[in-house]
Structures are given as C-alpha cells and as structure tokens.
mmCIF file of C-alpha atoms in Angstrom:
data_model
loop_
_atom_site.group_PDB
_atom_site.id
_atom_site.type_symbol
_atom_site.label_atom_id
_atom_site.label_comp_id
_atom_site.label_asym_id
_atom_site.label_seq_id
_atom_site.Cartn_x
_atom_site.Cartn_y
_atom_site.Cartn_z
ATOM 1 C CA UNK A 107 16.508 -2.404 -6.574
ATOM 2 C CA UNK A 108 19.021 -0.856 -4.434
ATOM 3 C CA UNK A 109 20.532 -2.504 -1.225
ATOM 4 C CA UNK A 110 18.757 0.140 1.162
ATOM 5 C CA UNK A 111 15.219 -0.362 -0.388
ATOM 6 C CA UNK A 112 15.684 -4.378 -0.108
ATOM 7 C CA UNK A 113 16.752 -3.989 3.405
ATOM 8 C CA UNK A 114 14.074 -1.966 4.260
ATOM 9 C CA UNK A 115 10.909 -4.278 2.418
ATOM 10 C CA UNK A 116 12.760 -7.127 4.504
ATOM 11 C CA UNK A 117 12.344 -5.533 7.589
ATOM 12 C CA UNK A 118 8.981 -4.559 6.762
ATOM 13 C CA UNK A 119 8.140 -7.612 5.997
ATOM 14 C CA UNK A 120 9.216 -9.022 9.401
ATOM 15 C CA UNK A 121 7.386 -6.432 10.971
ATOM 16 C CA UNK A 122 4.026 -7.072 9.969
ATOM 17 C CA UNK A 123 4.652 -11.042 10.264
ATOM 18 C CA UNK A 124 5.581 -10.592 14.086
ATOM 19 C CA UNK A 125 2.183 -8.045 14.156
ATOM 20 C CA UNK A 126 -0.476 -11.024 12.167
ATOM 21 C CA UNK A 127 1.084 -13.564 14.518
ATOM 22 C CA UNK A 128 -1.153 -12.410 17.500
ATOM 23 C CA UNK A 129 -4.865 -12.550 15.695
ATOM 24 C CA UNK A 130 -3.463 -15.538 13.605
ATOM 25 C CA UNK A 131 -2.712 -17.552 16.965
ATOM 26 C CA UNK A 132 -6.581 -15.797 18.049
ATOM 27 C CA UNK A 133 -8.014 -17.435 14.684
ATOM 28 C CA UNK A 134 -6.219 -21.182 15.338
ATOM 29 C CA UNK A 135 -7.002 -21.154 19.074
ATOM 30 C CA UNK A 136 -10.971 -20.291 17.909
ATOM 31 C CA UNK A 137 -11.150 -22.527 14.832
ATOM 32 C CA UNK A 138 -8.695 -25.500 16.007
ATOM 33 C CA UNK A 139 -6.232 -27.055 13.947
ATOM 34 C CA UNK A 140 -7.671 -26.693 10.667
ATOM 35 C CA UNK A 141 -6.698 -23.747 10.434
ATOM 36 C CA UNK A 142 -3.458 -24.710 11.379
ATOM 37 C CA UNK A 143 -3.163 -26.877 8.582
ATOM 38 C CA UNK A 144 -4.022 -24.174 6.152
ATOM 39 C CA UNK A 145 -1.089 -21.992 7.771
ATOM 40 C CA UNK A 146 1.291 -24.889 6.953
ATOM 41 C CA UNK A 147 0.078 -25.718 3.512
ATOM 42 C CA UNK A 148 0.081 -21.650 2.787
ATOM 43 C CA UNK A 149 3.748 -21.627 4.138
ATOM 44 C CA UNK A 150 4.695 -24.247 1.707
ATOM 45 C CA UNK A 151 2.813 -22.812 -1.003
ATOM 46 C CA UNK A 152 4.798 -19.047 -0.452
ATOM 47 C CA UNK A 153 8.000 -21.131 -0.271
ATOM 48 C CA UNK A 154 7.137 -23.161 -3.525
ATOM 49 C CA UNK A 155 6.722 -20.250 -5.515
ATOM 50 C CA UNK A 156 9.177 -18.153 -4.291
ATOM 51 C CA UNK A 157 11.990 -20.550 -5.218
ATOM 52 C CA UNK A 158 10.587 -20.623 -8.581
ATOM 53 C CA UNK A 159 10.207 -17.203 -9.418
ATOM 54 C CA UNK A 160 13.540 -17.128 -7.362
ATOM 55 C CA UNK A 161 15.046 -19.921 -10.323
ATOM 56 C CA UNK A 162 13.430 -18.375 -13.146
ATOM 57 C CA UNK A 163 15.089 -14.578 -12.273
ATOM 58 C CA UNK A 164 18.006 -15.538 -10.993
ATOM 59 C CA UNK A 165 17.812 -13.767 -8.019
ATOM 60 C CA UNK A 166 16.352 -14.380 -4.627
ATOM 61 C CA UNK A 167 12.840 -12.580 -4.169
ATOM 62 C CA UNK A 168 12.511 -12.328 -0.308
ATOM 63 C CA UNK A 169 9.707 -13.963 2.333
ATOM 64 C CA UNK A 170 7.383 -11.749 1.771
ATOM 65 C CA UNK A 171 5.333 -14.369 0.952
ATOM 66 C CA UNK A 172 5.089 -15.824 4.679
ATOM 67 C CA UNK A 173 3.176 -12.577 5.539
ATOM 68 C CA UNK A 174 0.765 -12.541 2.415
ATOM 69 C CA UNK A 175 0.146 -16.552 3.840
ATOM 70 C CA UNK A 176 -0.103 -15.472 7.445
ATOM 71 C CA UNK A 177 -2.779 -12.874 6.500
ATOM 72 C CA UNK A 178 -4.627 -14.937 4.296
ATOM 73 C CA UNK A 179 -4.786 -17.948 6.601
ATOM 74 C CA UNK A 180 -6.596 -14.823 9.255
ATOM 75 C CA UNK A 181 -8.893 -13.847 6.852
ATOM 76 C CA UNK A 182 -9.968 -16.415 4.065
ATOM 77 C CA UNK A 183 -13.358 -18.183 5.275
ATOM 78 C CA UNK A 184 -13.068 -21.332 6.788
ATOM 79 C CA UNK A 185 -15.833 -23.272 4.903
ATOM 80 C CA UNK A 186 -13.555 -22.653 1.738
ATOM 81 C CA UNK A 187 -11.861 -26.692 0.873
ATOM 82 C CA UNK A 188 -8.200 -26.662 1.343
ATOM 83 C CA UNK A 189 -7.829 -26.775 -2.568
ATOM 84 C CA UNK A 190 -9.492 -23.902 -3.383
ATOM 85 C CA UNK A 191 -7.659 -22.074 -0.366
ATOM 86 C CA UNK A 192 -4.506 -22.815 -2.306
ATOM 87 C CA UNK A 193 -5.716 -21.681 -5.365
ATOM 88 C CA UNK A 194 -6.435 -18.223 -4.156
ATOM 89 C CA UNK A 195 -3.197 -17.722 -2.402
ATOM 90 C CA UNK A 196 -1.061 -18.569 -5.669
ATOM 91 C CA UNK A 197 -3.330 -16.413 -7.709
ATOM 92 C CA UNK A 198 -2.694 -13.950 -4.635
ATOM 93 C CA UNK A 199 1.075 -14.535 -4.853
ATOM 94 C CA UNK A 200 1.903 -14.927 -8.296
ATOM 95 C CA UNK A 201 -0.601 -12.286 -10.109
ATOM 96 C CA UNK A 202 -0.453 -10.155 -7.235
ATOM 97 C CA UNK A 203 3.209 -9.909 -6.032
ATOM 98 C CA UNK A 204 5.699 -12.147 -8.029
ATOM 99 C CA UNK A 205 4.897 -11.713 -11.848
ATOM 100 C CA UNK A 206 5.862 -7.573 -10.704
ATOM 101 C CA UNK A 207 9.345 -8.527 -9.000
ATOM 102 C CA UNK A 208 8.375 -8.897 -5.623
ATOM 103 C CA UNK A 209 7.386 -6.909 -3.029
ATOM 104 C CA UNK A 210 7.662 -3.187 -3.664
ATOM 105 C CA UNK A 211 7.196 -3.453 -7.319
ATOM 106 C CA UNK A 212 3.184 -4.419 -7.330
ATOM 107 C CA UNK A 213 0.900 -1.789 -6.647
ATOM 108 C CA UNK A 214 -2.065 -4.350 -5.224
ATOM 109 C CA UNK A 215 -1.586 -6.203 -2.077
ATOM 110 C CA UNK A 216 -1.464 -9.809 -3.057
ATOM 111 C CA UNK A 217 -3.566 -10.419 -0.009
ATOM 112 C CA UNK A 218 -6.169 -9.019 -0.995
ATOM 113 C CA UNK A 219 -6.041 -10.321 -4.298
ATOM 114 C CA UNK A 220 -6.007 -13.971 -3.052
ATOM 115 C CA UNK A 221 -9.018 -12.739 -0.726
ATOM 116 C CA UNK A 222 -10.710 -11.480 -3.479
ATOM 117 C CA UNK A 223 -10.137 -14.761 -5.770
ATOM 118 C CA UNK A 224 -11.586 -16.944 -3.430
ATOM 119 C CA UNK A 225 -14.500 -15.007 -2.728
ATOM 120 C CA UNK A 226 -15.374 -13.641 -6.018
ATOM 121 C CA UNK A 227 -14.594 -17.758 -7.174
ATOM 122 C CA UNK A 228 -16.159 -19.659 -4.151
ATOM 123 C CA UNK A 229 -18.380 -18.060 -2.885
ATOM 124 C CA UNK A 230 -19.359 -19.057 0.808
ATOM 125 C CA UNK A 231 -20.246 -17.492 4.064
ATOM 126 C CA UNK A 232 -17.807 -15.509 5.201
ATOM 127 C CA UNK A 233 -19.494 -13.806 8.039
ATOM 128 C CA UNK A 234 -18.532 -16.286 10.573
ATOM 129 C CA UNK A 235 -17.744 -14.168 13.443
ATOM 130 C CA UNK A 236 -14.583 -13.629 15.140
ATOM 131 C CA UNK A 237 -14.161 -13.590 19.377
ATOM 132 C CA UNK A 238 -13.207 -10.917 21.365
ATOM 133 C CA UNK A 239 -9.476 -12.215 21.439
ATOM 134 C CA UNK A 240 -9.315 -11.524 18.100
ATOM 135 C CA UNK A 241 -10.867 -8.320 18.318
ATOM 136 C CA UNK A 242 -7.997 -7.499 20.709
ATOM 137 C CA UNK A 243 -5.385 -9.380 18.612
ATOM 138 C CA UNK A 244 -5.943 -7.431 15.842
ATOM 139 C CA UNK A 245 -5.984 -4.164 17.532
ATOM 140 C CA UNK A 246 -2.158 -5.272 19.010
ATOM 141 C CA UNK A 247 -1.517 -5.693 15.334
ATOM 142 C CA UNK A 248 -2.352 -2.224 14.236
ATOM 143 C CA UNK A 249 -1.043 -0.778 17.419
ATOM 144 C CA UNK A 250 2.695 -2.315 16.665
ATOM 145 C CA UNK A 251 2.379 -1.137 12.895
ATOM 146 C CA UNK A 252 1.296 2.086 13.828
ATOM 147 C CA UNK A 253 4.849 2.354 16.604
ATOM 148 C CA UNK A 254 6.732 0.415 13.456
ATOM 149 C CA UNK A 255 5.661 3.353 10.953
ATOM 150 C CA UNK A 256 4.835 0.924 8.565
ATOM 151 C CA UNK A 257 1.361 1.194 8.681
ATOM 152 C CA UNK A 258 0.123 5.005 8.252
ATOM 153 C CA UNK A 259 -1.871 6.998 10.534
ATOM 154 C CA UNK A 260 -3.325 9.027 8.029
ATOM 155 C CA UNK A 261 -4.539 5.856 6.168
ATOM 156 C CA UNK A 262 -6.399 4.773 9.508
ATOM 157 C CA UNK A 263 -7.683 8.676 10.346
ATOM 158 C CA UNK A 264 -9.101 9.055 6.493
ATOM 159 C CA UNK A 265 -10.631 6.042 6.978
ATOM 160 C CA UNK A 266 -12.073 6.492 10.290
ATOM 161 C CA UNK A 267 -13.074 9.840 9.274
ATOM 162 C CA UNK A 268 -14.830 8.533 6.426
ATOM 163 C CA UNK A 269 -16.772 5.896 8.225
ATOM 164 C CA UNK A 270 -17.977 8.465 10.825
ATOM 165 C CA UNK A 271 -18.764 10.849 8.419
ATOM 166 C CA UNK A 272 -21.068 8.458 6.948
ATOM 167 C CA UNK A 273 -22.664 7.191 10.028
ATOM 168 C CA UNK A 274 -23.422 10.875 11.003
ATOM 169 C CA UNK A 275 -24.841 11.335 7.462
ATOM 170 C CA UNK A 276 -26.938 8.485 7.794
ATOM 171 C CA UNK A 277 -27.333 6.773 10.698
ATOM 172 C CA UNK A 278 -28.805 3.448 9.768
ATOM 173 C CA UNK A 279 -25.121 1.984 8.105
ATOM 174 C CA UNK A 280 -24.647 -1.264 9.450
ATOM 175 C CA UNK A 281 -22.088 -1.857 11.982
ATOM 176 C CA UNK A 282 -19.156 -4.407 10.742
ATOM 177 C CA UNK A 283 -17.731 -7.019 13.108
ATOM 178 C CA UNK A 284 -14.598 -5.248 14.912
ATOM 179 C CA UNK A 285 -12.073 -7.974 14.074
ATOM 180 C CA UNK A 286 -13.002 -8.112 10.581
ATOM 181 C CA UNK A 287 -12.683 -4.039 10.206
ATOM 182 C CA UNK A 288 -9.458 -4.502 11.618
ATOM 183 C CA UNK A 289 -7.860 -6.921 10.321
ATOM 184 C CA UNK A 290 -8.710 -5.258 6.996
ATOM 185 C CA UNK A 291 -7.712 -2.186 7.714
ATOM 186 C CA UNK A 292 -4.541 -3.090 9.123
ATOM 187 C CA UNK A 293 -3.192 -5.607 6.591
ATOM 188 C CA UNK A 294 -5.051 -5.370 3.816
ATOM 189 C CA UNK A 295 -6.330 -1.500 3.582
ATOM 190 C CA UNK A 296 -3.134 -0.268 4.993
ATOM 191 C CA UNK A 297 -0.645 -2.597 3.066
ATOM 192 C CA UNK A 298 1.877 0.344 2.665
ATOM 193 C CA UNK A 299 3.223 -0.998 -0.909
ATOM 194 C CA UNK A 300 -0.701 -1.007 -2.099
ATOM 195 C CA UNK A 301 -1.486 2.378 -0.357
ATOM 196 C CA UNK A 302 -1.015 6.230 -1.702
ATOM 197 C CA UNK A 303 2.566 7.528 -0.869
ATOM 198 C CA UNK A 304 2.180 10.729 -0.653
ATOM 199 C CA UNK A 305 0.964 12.574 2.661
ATOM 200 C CA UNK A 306 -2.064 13.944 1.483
ATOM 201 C CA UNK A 307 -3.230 11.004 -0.952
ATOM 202 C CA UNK A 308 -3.311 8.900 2.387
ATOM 203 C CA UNK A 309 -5.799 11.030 3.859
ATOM 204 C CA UNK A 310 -7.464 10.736 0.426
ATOM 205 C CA UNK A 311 -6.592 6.884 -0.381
ATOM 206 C CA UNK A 312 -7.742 5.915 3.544
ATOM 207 C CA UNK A 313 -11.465 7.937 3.186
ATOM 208 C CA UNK A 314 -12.019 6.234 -0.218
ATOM 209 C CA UNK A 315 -11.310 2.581 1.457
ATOM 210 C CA UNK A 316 -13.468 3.634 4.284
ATOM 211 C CA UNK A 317 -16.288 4.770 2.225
ATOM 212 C CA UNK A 318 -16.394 1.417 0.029
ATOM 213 C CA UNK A 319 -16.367 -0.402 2.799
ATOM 214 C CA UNK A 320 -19.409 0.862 4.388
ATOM 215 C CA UNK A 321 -21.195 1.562 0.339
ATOM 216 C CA UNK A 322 -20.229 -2.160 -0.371
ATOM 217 C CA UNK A 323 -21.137 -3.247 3.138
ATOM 218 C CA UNK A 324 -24.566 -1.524 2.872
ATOM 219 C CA UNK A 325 -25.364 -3.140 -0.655
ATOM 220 C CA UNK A 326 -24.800 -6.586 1.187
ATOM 221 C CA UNK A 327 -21.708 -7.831 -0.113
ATOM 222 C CA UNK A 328 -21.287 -8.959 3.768
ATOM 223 C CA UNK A 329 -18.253 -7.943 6.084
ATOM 224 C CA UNK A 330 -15.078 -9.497 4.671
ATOM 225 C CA UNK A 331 -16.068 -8.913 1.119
ATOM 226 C CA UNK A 332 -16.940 -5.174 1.880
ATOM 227 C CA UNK A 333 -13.107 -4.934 3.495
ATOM 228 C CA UNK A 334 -11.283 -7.176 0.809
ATOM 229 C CA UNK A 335 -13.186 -5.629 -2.453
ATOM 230 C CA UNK A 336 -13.064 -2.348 -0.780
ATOM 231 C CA UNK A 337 -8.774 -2.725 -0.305
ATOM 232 C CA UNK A 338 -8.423 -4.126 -3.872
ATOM 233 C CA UNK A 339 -10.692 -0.900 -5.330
ATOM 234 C CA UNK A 340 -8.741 1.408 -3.663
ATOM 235 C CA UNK A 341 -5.381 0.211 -4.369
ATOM 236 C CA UNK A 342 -5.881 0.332 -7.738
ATOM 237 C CA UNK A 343 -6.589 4.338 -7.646
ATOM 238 C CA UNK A 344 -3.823 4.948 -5.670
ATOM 239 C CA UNK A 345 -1.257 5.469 -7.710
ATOM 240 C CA UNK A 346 -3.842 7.840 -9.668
ATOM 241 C CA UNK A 347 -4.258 9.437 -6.275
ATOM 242 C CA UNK A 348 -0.358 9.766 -5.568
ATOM 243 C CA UNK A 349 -0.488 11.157 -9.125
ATOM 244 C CA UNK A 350 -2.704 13.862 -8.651
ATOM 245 C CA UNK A 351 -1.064 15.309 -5.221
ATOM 246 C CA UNK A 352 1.938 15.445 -7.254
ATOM 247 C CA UNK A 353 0.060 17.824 -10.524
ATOM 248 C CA UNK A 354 -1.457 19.854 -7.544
ATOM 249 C CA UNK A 355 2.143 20.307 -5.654
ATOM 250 C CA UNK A 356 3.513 21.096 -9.053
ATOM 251 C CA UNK A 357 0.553 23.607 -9.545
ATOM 252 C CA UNK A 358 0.763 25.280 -6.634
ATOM 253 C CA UNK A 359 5.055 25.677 -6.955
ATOM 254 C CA UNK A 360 4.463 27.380 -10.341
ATOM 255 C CA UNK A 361 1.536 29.625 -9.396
ATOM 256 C CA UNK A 362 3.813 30.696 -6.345
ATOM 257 C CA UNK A 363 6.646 31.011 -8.605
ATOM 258 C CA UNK A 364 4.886 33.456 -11.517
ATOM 259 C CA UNK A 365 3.543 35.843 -7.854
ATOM 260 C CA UNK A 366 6.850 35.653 -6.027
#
C-alpha cells in the first residue's frame, strides 16, 4: 500500500470517528454508563488486536479499529452481556478487517460483521428505541460525511429511492425507527471500503441495501437486524456490482469503437 492511499484511509478514518462521536455521546447520555463501559472495553479490545496483527506483520495497521468500536458500541443491543459484546467485535475486527490487511483491503465492513455475529449468535431484543437526540445525532453524522466526501450521495439517493419506491408500491411497509435507519445507513450501509466504487454501482449498491432493508424488515427480522443483515448482503455483491459497470463501460467503448 502506497503512502497516499495510507494517508488517505487515516484520514478517513478520523473522519468518521469525529462524525459517530455525536450519536455515540446521544447513546451514553440515554443508556448511562454502561454503555460507557462497553466503549472502553471495545477501545481496548481494537487496541489489543491491532498490536497483534501489528507484531505478527511487522508493520503498523492503523486505528481504524477505534471507529469499527465506536460504531459498534452505537449500535450493538444493550441487553447483550459484556462478554458476548466482546466476542462480536473481535470476530468483527479480526474476520472482518485484520485477517485482509487492514482497512482498505476487506471488502465487508467489520462493523457490520461484529453486528451481525452478535445478533445472528445472541439473539435479543434489539428494538429498544433510540430518542430524538439521537435521531438528530445521527443525522449530524451523515451530514459531516456527506461535506467530508467520504460517505456517497449516490449510496444515500439509491437507497432512499429504493425505500420510496417501495412504499409507493405498497404502502403498508413498516416504518423503521429514524436513528436506527441512520445510523445504518451512514456507517454501516455507506462504509465506503464495503460499498460499490464505481459511480453507477452506488446508485445500484445503495437501492439493493435499501430494498433489503425494508424486504428483511417486512419479514420481521426487526429494525437493526433488517439494517445490519441488509449492509453485510450488500457488501458482499458489491464488488460483483463494481464488476459489472466495468463489462458494461467496456461494452459500450467497443461498440462505439467498431461505429466510429
């Protein structure tokens, strides 16, 4: 990895820590200090494992870490024990960011992995839901990735086109809880290393997240596991997605080649 591209996954990174630190201060100041605690012990945990992977390589891995514990200390239900919390975020940050190289070499946002560890493993209710501070917090958040560029506006439109789409369709899908929708969107959905790269897969990558999460949503699978199944699902076809932009562009340059 080149100087330029570590630089700019550094700065990245710090970006979208300063952006989760307004709904995570939301979440502590509704839940109290437990959740506090879990933003400590997820800290330590990031830390831990970065210095080993960091021993192991022989090279320093960055702090990316800090904002894949930030976000899961948001998002991860509160009635999960503090073991099983920790368990999830180093499946989240080992099989989801480290065993790759570190961040920019995954194609999942480890996240959403640890999200989807913990609820797929320990299962609880996760619907507990959030104030209008962090309804507001988490709109900040978007609003200072959006300025940042590292969170794509054709991510959020395909997505927000999707989700209207289907509401006009059929008017009876439920409505999700604003924070939760997000939060999701924002740092899980819109992860840029888990999202399409290309300008058109975007729009494509942001209507399929937006269309899981109201299909999974609608089957019951209950707000945060409709957004956190819904991210993991679509990161994993974006890279197919990226793919096929690329065979049509190439398409389309030879067509206009064998007619010019």
């Amino acid at each position: 990895m080149s100087d330029a591209p570590r630089l700019w996954a550094g700065s990245e990174a710090l970006v979208t820590l300063v952006a989760v630190s307004a709904p995570l201060v939301a979440t502590i100041l509704q839940q109290g200090p437990a959740r506090l605690v879990l933003l400590a012990f997820g800290l330590g945990l990031a830390t831990f494992w970065h210095l080993v992977f960091a021993r192991i390589r022989r090279r320093w891995t960055g702090w990316d870490g800090l904002v894949t514990a930030a976000i899961f200390a948001v998002l991860v239900p509160e009635a999960l024990p503090l073991w099983q919390q920790g368990l999830a975020l180093s499946f989240g940050l080992v099989m989801g960011d480290l065993v790759f190289g570190g961040r920019g070499r995954g194609f999942l946002s480890p996240a959403a992995v640890a999200l989807a560890f913990a609820l797929f493993s320990f299962p609880v209710s996760a619907d507990a839901a959030p104030g209008p501070a962090s309804t507001i917090a988490a709109l900040a958040g978007g609003a200072a990735l959006l300025l940042a560029r590292v969170l794509s506006w054709r991510v959020v439109a395909g997505f927000a086109l999707a989700m209207a789409g289907l509401q006009l369709l059929q008017p009876g899908w439920p409505a999700l809880p604003g924070a939760t929708l997000i939060l999701g969107l924002v740092f899980l959905i819109g992860d840029p290393m888990a999202a399409a790269c290309t300008n058109a897969g975007r729009w494509v990558y942001g209507a399929l997240a937006g269309a899981l999460v109201a299909l999974l949503e609608t089957a019951g699978g209950g707000a945060l596991s409709s957004v956190v199944f819904a991210a993991l699902l679509a990161g994993i076809f974006a890279p197919l997605i990226d793919q096929g932009v690329i065979w049509d562009n190439v398409r389309r340059r030879a067509r206009r080649q064998r007619h010019g």
